[in-house]
Amino acid sequence: MDLFTYYRSTSSYRVRIALALKGLDYTAIPVNLSREGGAQHTADYKDLNPQGRVPALRLDDGVIITQSLAIIEYLEERYPQPALLAQEAVMRARQRAVSALIGCDIQPLHNLSVLDRLRTLGHDEDAVLVWIRHWIGEGLQAVEQLIGDHDFCFGASPGLADIYLLPQLYAAHRYHVDLTAFARIQRVEHLALQHPAFQQAHPDAQSDKPE
Ligand SMILES: N[C@@H](CCC(=O)N[C@@H](CS)C(=O)NCC(=O)O)C(=O)O
């Protein structure tokens, strides 16, 4: 499998965690999203993913899957162990709710092209930062209420919600969002950062991270 990825893309980071938790081999193909790079806008990449975003997963038979959730759900169905979703339906719904909160209600609001649109509309960097911090802070405040009191978000082993939370926390640190009020979130982060799969998937461990 080939994963089209960018080291600090939170959506790519989710998929890297899922691949690492399931112990799956893949080749990382970097797509440079930086201002100088802009590789997501090239015709070649848009042939793979018409949306011009990462991640995209290319299977060995050439099939392309886009959208981190679709990729992670595909991996879960194709390689069920270790499971990223709980056995019990309500618990699965809770895992999906936290994941959707992050993936639908936080990350899209600080995605590169959305921020660039704010800049085009005349907002300066201070205003853009206030915007980013507002949405990450408000979203994580809700996540703090929704996750459990022990170990990872919903139990002893990492699952879908942890796969979404850790990349979102990476972005929170990048934009200096204050996390001190979020004790549960900090507990999960501490635990996950010691886990080999999360370490392997971390932006700092990616070959396309600039020196
Ligand atoms: N909903 C998509 C979001 C993908 C996404 O927004 N990717 C960002 C990086 S995290 C991207 O490629 N941005 C490039 C751009 O906006 O030009 C997913 O979960 O895969």
PDB file of C-alpha atoms and ligand atoms in Angstrom:
ATOM      1  CA  MET A   1       0.000   0.000   0.000  1.00  0.00           C
ATOM      2  CA  ASP A   2       1.076   3.605  -0.625  1.00  0.00           C
ATOM      3  CA  LEU A   3      -0.009   6.424   1.659  1.00  0.00           C
ATOM      4  CA  PHE A   4      -0.003   9.943   0.235  1.00  0.00           C
ATOM      5  CA  THR A   5       0.779  11.933   3.332  1.00  0.00           C
ATOM      6  CA  TYR A   6       2.269  15.140   4.706  1.00  0.00           C
ATOM      7  CA  TYR A   7       4.153  15.012   7.990  1.00  0.00           C
ATOM      8  CA  ARG A   8       2.090  17.585   9.907  1.00  0.00           C
ATOM      9  CA  SER A   9      -1.258  16.967   8.231  1.00  0.00           C
ATOM     10  CA  THR A  10      -3.506  15.854  11.072  1.00  0.00           C
ATOM     11  CA  SER A  11      -5.712  13.816   8.732  1.00  0.00           C
ATOM     12  CA  SER A  12      -2.664  11.925   7.407  1.00  0.00           C
ATOM     13  CA  TYR A  13      -1.416  11.449  10.966  1.00  0.00           C
ATOM     14  CA  ARG A  14      -4.719   9.699  11.851  1.00  0.00           C
ATOM     15  CA  VAL A  15      -4.230   7.166   9.081  1.00  0.00           C
ATOM     16  CA  ARG A  16      -0.569   6.631   9.998  1.00  0.00           C
ATOM     17  CA  ILE A  17      -1.651   5.800  13.567  1.00  0.00           C
ATOM     18  CA  ALA A  18      -4.287   3.311  12.340  1.00  0.00           C
ATOM     19  CA  LEU A  19      -1.755   1.619  10.023  1.00  0.00           C
ATOM     20  CA  ALA A  20       0.805   1.419  12.821  1.00  0.00           C
ATOM     21  CA  LEU A  21      -1.695   0.069  15.384  1.00  0.00           C
ATOM     22  CA  LYS A  22      -2.619  -2.680  12.946  1.00  0.00           C
ATOM     23  CA  GLY A  23       1.037  -3.379  12.151  1.00  0.00           C
ATOM     24  CA  LEU A  24       0.550  -2.822   8.410  1.00  0.00           C
ATOM     25  CA  ASP A  25       3.450  -2.068   6.059  1.00  0.00           C
ATOM     26  CA  TYR A  26       3.089   0.793   3.612  1.00  0.00           C
ATOM     27  CA  THR A  27       5.162   3.187   1.565  1.00  0.00           C
ATOM     28  CA  ALA A  28       4.777   6.834   2.539  1.00  0.00           C
ATOM     29  CA  ILE A  29       4.648   9.140  -0.479  1.00  0.00           C
ATOM     30  CA  PRO A  30       5.041  12.727   0.734  1.00  0.00           C
ATOM     31  CA  VAL A  31       2.806  15.437  -0.728  1.00  0.00           C
ATOM     32  CA  ASN A  32       4.341  18.771   0.178  1.00  0.00           C
ATOM     33  CA  LEU A  33       1.465  20.998   1.323  1.00  0.00           C
ATOM     34  CA  SER A  34       3.735  23.904   2.275  1.00  0.00           C
ATOM     35  CA  ARG A  35       3.374  27.280   0.569  1.00  0.00           C
ATOM     36  CA  GLU A  36       6.536  26.576  -1.456  1.00  0.00           C
ATOM     37  CA  GLY A  37       5.406  23.024  -2.216  1.00  0.00           C
ATOM     38  CA  GLY A  38       1.719  23.193  -3.172  1.00  0.00           C
ATOM     39  CA  ALA A  39       1.993  19.598  -4.413  1.00  0.00           C
ATOM     40  CA  GLN A  40      -1.669  18.919  -3.594  1.00  0.00           C
ATOM     41  CA  HIS A  41      -2.673  21.256  -6.438  1.00  0.00           C
ATOM     42  CA  THR A  42      -0.734  19.490  -9.219  1.00  0.00           C
ATOM     43  CA  ALA A  43      -2.652  17.748 -11.998  1.00  0.00           C
ATOM     44  CA  ASP A  44      -0.906  14.441 -11.191  1.00  0.00           C
ATOM     45  CA  TYR A  45      -2.042  14.522  -7.584  1.00  0.00           C
ATOM     46  CA  LYS A  46      -5.561  15.658  -8.491  1.00  0.00           C
ATOM     47  CA  ASP A  47      -5.818  12.616 -10.759  1.00  0.00           C
ATOM     48  CA  LEU A  48      -5.422  10.592  -7.555  1.00  0.00           C
ATOM     49  CA  ASN A  49      -7.556  12.792  -5.335  1.00  0.00           C
ATOM     50  CA  PRO A  50      -9.735  15.346  -7.133  1.00  0.00           C
ATOM     51  CA  GLN A  51     -10.168  17.246  -3.852  1.00  0.00           C
ATOM     52  CA  GLY A  52      -6.450  18.034  -3.714  1.00  0.00           C
ATOM     53  CA  ARG A  53      -6.032  17.016  -0.083  1.00  0.00           C
ATOM     54  CA  VAL A  54      -4.176  14.359   1.867  1.00  0.00           C
ATOM     55  CA  PRO A  55      -4.376  11.584   2.886  1.00  0.00           C
ATOM     56  CA  ALA A  56      -5.037   9.147   0.061  1.00  0.00           C
ATOM     57  CA  LEU A  57      -4.321   5.433   0.268  1.00  0.00           C
ATOM     58  CA  ARG A  58      -3.393   3.453  -2.867  1.00  0.00           C
ATOM     59  CA  LEU A  59      -3.990  -0.258  -2.484  1.00  0.00           C
ATOM     60  CA  ASP A  60      -1.730  -2.847  -4.129  1.00  0.00           C
ATOM     61  CA  ASP A  61      -4.249  -3.284  -6.980  1.00  0.00           C
ATOM     62  CA  GLY A  62      -4.186   0.481  -7.674  1.00  0.00           C
ATOM     63  CA  VAL A  63      -7.505   1.365  -6.043  1.00  0.00           C
ATOM     64  CA  ILE A  64      -7.382   4.786  -4.376  1.00  0.00           C
ATOM     65  CA  ILE A  65      -9.250   5.550  -1.160  1.00  0.00           C
ATOM     66  CA  THR A  66      -9.536   9.165   0.016  1.00  0.00           C
ATOM     67  CA  GLN A  67     -10.794  10.714   3.292  1.00  0.00           C
ATOM     68  CA  SER A  68      -9.140   9.590   6.524  1.00  0.00           C
ATOM     69  CA  LEU A  69     -12.354   8.109   7.948  1.00  0.00           C
ATOM     70  CA  ALA A  70     -13.033   6.048   4.815  1.00  0.00           C
ATOM     71  CA  ILE A  71      -9.435   4.798   4.876  1.00  0.00           C
ATOM     72  CA  ILE A  72      -9.527   3.919   8.582  1.00  0.00           C
ATOM     73  CA  GLU A  73     -12.903   2.161   8.262  1.00  0.00           C
ATOM     74  CA  TYR A  74     -11.555   0.232   5.246  1.00  0.00           C
ATOM     75  CA  LEU A  75      -8.509  -0.865   7.276  1.00  0.00           C
ATOM     76  CA  GLU A  76     -10.776  -1.866  10.175  1.00  0.00           C
ATOM     77  CA  GLU A  77     -12.940  -4.012   7.880  1.00  0.00           C
ATOM     78  CA  ARG A  78     -10.056  -5.546   5.945  1.00  0.00           C
ATOM     79  CA  TYR A  79      -7.721  -6.066   8.936  1.00  0.00           C
ATOM     80  CA  PRO A  80     -10.047  -6.395  11.946  1.00  0.00           C
ATOM     81  CA  GLN A  81      -7.362  -7.045  14.566  1.00  0.00           C
ATOM     82  CA  PRO A  82      -6.515  -5.233  16.715  1.00  0.00           C
ATOM     83  CA  ALA A  83      -9.962  -3.652  16.637  1.00  0.00           C
ATOM     84  CA  LEU A  84     -10.189   0.142  16.623  1.00  0.00           C
ATOM     85  CA  LEU A  85     -13.910   0.086  17.415  1.00  0.00           C
ATOM     86  CA  ALA A  86     -15.511  -1.437  20.530  1.00  0.00           C
ATOM     87  CA  GLN A  87     -17.686  -4.561  20.512  1.00  0.00           C
ATOM     88  CA  GLU A  88     -20.606  -2.789  22.075  1.00  0.00           C
ATOM     89  CA  ALA A  89     -22.818  -0.518  19.945  1.00  0.00           C
ATOM     90  CA  VAL A  90     -23.168   2.408  22.380  1.00  0.00           C
ATOM     91  CA  MET A  91     -19.415   2.457  22.962  1.00  0.00           C
ATOM     92  CA  ARG A  92     -18.823   2.447  19.207  1.00  0.00           C
ATOM     93  CA  ALA A  93     -21.228   5.386  18.895  1.00  0.00           C
ATOM     94  CA  ARG A  94     -19.267   7.278  21.574  1.00  0.00           C
ATOM     95  CA  GLN A  95     -15.981   6.615  19.783  1.00  0.00           C
ATOM     96  CA  ARG A  96     -17.487   7.822  16.518  1.00  0.00           C
ATOM     97  CA  ALA A  97     -19.017  10.916  18.138  1.00  0.00           C
ATOM     98  CA  VAL A  98     -15.648  12.128  19.462  1.00  0.00           C
ATOM     99  CA  SER A  99     -14.011  11.320  16.128  1.00  0.00           C
ATOM    100  CA  ALA A 100     -16.690  13.224  14.203  1.00  0.00           C
ATOM    101  CA  LEU A 101     -16.464  16.176  16.575  1.00  0.00           C
ATOM    102  CA  ILE A 102     -12.766  16.449  15.797  1.00  0.00           C
ATOM    103  CA  GLY A 103     -12.896  15.476  12.129  1.00  0.00           C
ATOM    104  CA  CYS A 104     -16.001  17.486  11.162  1.00  0.00           C
ATOM    105  CA  ASP A 105     -16.231  20.327  13.680  1.00  0.00           C
ATOM    106  CA  ILE A 106     -12.618  21.234  14.539  1.00  0.00           C
ATOM    107  CA  GLN A 107     -10.060  20.250  11.863  1.00  0.00           C
ATOM    108  CA  PRO A 108     -11.946  21.643   8.828  1.00  0.00           C
ATOM    109  CA  LEU A 109     -11.981  25.084  10.461  1.00  0.00           C
ATOM    110  CA  HIS A 110      -8.189  25.281  10.599  1.00  0.00           C
ATOM    111  CA  ASN A 111      -7.367  23.443   7.392  1.00  0.00           C
ATOM    112  CA  LEU A 112      -4.856  25.234   5.175  1.00  0.00           C
ATOM    113  CA  SER A 113      -7.253  26.249   2.389  1.00  0.00           C
ATOM    114  CA  VAL A 114      -9.838  27.536   4.886  1.00  0.00           C
ATOM    115  CA  LEU A 115      -7.201  29.696   6.620  1.00  0.00           C
ATOM    116  CA  ASP A 116      -6.009  30.956   3.243  1.00  0.00           C
ATOM    117  CA  ARG A 117      -9.593  31.964   2.441  1.00  0.00           C
ATOM    118  CA  LEU A 118      -9.730  33.992   5.685  1.00  0.00           C
ATOM    119  CA  ARG A 119      -6.475  35.709   4.643  1.00  0.00           C
ATOM    120  CA  THR A 120      -7.878  36.436   1.180  1.00  0.00           C
ATOM    121  CA  LEU A 121     -10.917  38.035   2.832  1.00  0.00           C
ATOM    122  CA  GLY A 122      -8.585  40.451   4.607  1.00  0.00           C
ATOM    123  CA  HIS A 123      -8.008  38.887   8.016  1.00  0.00           C
ATOM    124  CA  ASP A 124      -4.470  39.356   9.357  1.00  0.00           C
ATOM    125  CA  GLU A 125      -2.375  36.643  11.047  1.00  0.00           C
ATOM    126  CA  ASP A 126      -3.481  37.692  14.567  1.00  0.00           C
ATOM    127  CA  ALA A 127      -7.144  37.315  13.610  1.00  0.00           C
ATOM    128  CA  VAL A 128      -6.450  33.966  11.942  1.00  0.00           C
ATOM    129  CA  LEU A 129      -4.740  32.716  15.114  1.00  0.00           C
ATOM    130  CA  VAL A 130      -7.653  33.860  17.283  1.00  0.00           C
ATOM    131  CA  TRP A 131      -9.972  31.945  14.940  1.00  0.00           C
ATOM    132  CA  ILE A 132      -7.897  28.749  15.093  1.00  0.00           C
ATOM    133  CA  ARG A 133      -7.523  28.834  18.876  1.00  0.00           C
ATOM    134  CA  HIS A 134     -11.228  29.496  19.359  1.00  0.00           C
ATOM    135  CA  TRP A 135     -12.371  26.436  17.399  1.00  0.00           C
ATOM    136  CA  ILE A 136      -9.728  24.076  18.751  1.00  0.00           C
ATOM    137  CA  GLY A 137     -10.308  25.224  22.354  1.00  0.00           C
ATOM    138  CA  GLU A 138     -14.097  25.023  22.127  1.00  0.00           C
ATOM    139  CA  GLY A 139     -14.002  21.611  20.468  1.00  0.00           C
ATOM    140  CA  LEU A 140     -11.520  20.113  22.924  1.00  0.00           C
ATOM    141  CA  GLN A 141     -13.578  21.412  25.849  1.00  0.00           C
ATOM    142  CA  ALA A 142     -16.436  19.223  24.603  1.00  0.00           C
ATOM    143  CA  VAL A 143     -14.099  16.272  23.969  1.00  0.00           C
ATOM    144  CA  GLU A 144     -12.901  16.572  27.584  1.00  0.00           C
ATOM    145  CA  GLN A 145     -16.521  16.026  28.755  1.00  0.00           C
ATOM    146  CA  LEU A 146     -17.163  13.135  26.387  1.00  0.00           C
ATOM    147  CA  ILE A 147     -14.196  10.831  27.025  1.00  0.00           C
ATOM    148  CA  GLY A 148     -13.755   8.425  29.910  1.00  0.00           C
ATOM    149  CA  ASP A 149     -11.726   8.530  33.113  1.00  0.00           C
ATOM    150  CA  HIS A 150      -9.347   5.648  32.512  1.00  0.00           C
ATOM    151  CA  ASP A 151      -6.419   5.054  30.188  1.00  0.00           C
ATOM    152  CA  PHE A 152      -7.159   5.954  26.549  1.00  0.00           C
ATOM    153  CA  CYS A 153     -10.333   7.829  25.490  1.00  0.00           C
ATOM    154  CA  PHE A 154     -12.579   4.821  25.973  1.00  0.00           C
ATOM    155  CA  GLY A 155     -10.581   2.129  27.700  1.00  0.00           C
ATOM    156  CA  ALA A 156      -7.340   0.274  28.139  1.00  0.00           C
ATOM    157  CA  SER A 157      -6.336   0.133  24.480  1.00  0.00           C
ATOM    158  CA  PRO A 158      -6.252   2.857  21.823  1.00  0.00           C
ATOM    159  CA  GLY A 159      -9.194   3.143  19.432  1.00  0.00           C
ATOM    160  CA  LEU A 160     -10.783   5.435  16.863  1.00  0.00           C
ATOM    161  CA  ALA A 161     -11.224   8.406  19.217  1.00  0.00           C
ATOM    162  CA  ASP A 162      -7.534   8.304  20.228  1.00  0.00           C
ATOM    163  CA  ILE A 163      -6.577   8.150  16.542  1.00  0.00           C
ATOM    164  CA  TYR A 164      -8.456  11.430  16.047  1.00  0.00           C
ATOM    165  CA  LEU A 165      -7.465  13.076  19.325  1.00  0.00           C
ATOM    166  CA  LEU A 166      -3.665  12.819  19.176  1.00  0.00           C
ATOM    167  CA  PRO A 167      -3.297  14.601  15.806  1.00  0.00           C
ATOM    168  CA  GLN A 168      -5.713  17.288  16.983  1.00  0.00           C
ATOM    169  CA  LEU A 169      -3.522  17.801  20.073  1.00  0.00           C
ATOM    170  CA  TYR A 170      -0.460  18.104  17.824  1.00  0.00           C
ATOM    171  CA  ALA A 171      -2.275  20.979  16.053  1.00  0.00           C
ATOM    172  CA  ALA A 172      -3.310  22.457  19.418  1.00  0.00           C
ATOM    173  CA  HIS A 173       0.356  22.617  20.466  1.00  0.00           C
ATOM    174  CA  ARG A 174       1.350  24.022  17.094  1.00  0.00           C
ATOM    175  CA  TYR A 175      -1.055  26.933  17.626  1.00  0.00           C
ATOM    176  CA  HIS A 176      -0.306  27.260  21.371  1.00  0.00           C
ATOM    177  CA  VAL A 177      -3.779  26.379  22.603  1.00  0.00           C
ATOM    178  CA  ASP A 178      -3.875  26.189  26.406  1.00  0.00           C
ATOM    179  CA  LEU A 179      -4.696  22.585  27.390  1.00  0.00           C
ATOM    180  CA  THR A 180      -4.153  22.897  31.153  1.00  0.00           C
ATOM    181  CA  ALA A 181      -7.892  22.678  31.986  1.00  0.00           C
ATOM    182  CA  PHE A 182      -8.231  19.354  30.137  1.00  0.00           C
ATOM    183  CA  ALA A 183      -7.025  16.692  32.595  1.00  0.00           C
ATOM    184  CA  ARG A 184      -8.524  13.699  30.781  1.00  0.00           C
ATOM    185  CA  ILE A 185      -7.156  14.814  27.437  1.00  0.00           C
ATOM    186  CA  GLN A 186      -3.711  15.302  28.967  1.00  0.00           C
ATOM    187  CA  ARG A 187      -3.888  11.798  30.483  1.00  0.00           C
ATOM    188  CA  VAL A 188      -4.675  10.273  27.073  1.00  0.00           C
ATOM    189  CA  GLU A 189      -1.931  12.271  25.399  1.00  0.00           C
ATOM    190  CA  HIS A 190       0.658  11.210  27.958  1.00  0.00           C
ATOM    191  CA  LEU A 191      -0.255   7.547  27.513  1.00  0.00           C
ATOM    192  CA  ALA A 192      -0.436   7.661  23.711  1.00  0.00           C
ATOM    193  CA  LEU A 193       2.885   9.441  23.292  1.00  0.00           C
ATOM    194  CA  GLN A 194       4.550   6.461  24.990  1.00  0.00           C
ATOM    195  CA  HIS A 195       2.852   3.962  22.651  1.00  0.00           C
ATOM    196  CA  PRO A 196       5.084   2.706  19.784  1.00  0.00           C
ATOM    197  CA  ALA A 197       2.361   3.043  17.128  1.00  0.00           C
ATOM    198  CA  PHE A 198       1.726   6.676  18.019  1.00  0.00           C
ATOM    199  CA  GLN A 199       5.491   7.310  18.110  1.00  0.00           C
ATOM    200  CA  GLN A 200       5.958   5.746  14.660  1.00  0.00           C
ATOM    201  CA  ALA A 201       3.102   7.856  13.230  1.00  0.00           C
ATOM    202  CA  HIS A 202       4.190  11.134  14.866  1.00  0.00           C
ATOM    203  CA  PRO A 203       5.023  14.080  12.541  1.00  0.00           C
ATOM    204  CA  ASP A 204       8.553  14.252  14.008  1.00  0.00           C
ATOM    205  CA  ALA A 205       9.216  10.665  12.854  1.00  0.00           C
ATOM    206  CA  GLN A 206       8.275  11.317   9.189  1.00  0.00           C
ATOM    207  CA  SER A 207      10.883  11.409   6.431  1.00  0.00           C
ATOM    208  CA  ASP A 208       9.343  14.549   4.886  1.00  0.00           C
ATOM    209  CA  LYS A 209       9.711  16.606   8.056  1.00  0.00           C
ATOM    210  CA  PRO A 210      12.100  19.448   7.183  1.00  0.00           C
ATOM    211  CA  GLU A 211      15.468  19.475   9.053  1.00  0.00           C
TER     212      GLU A 211
HETATM  213  N1  LIG B   1     -11.911  15.297   5.729  1.00  0.00           N
HETATM  214  C1  LIG B   1     -10.615  15.060   5.170  1.00  0.00           C
HETATM  215  C2  LIG B   1      -9.739  16.262   5.458  1.00  0.00           C
HETATM  216  C3  LIG B   1      -8.484  16.243   4.623  1.00  0.00           C
HETATM  217  C4  LIG B   1      -7.709  17.530   4.796  1.00  0.00           C
HETATM  218  O1  LIG B   1      -8.290  18.591   5.111  1.00  0.00           O
HETATM  219  N2  LIG B   1      -6.395  17.444   4.572  1.00  0.00           N
HETATM  220  C5  LIG B   1      -5.585  18.619   4.696  1.00  0.00           C
HETATM  221  C6  LIG B   1      -4.343  18.309   5.551  1.00  0.00           C
HETATM  222  S1  LIG B   1      -4.808  17.796   7.190  1.00  0.00           S
HETATM  223  C7  LIG B   1      -5.101  19.046   3.329  1.00  0.00           C
HETATM  224  O2  LIG B   1      -4.728  18.225   2.519  1.00  0.00           O
HETATM  225  N3  LIG B   1      -5.100  20.370   3.065  1.00  0.00           N
HETATM  226  C8  LIG B   1      -4.604  20.895   1.838  1.00  0.00           C
HETATM  227  C9  LIG B   1      -5.293  22.146   1.425  1.00  0.00           C
HETATM  228  O3  LIG B   1      -6.215  22.600   2.101  1.00  0.00           O
HETATM  229  O4  LIG B   1      -4.883  22.689   0.387  1.00  0.00           O
HETATM  230  C10 LIG B   1     -10.014  13.775   5.772  1.00  0.00           C
HETATM  231  O5  LIG B   1     -10.395  13.415   6.892  1.00  0.00           O
HETATM  232  O6  LIG B   1      -9.197  13.128   5.097  1.00  0.00           O
END
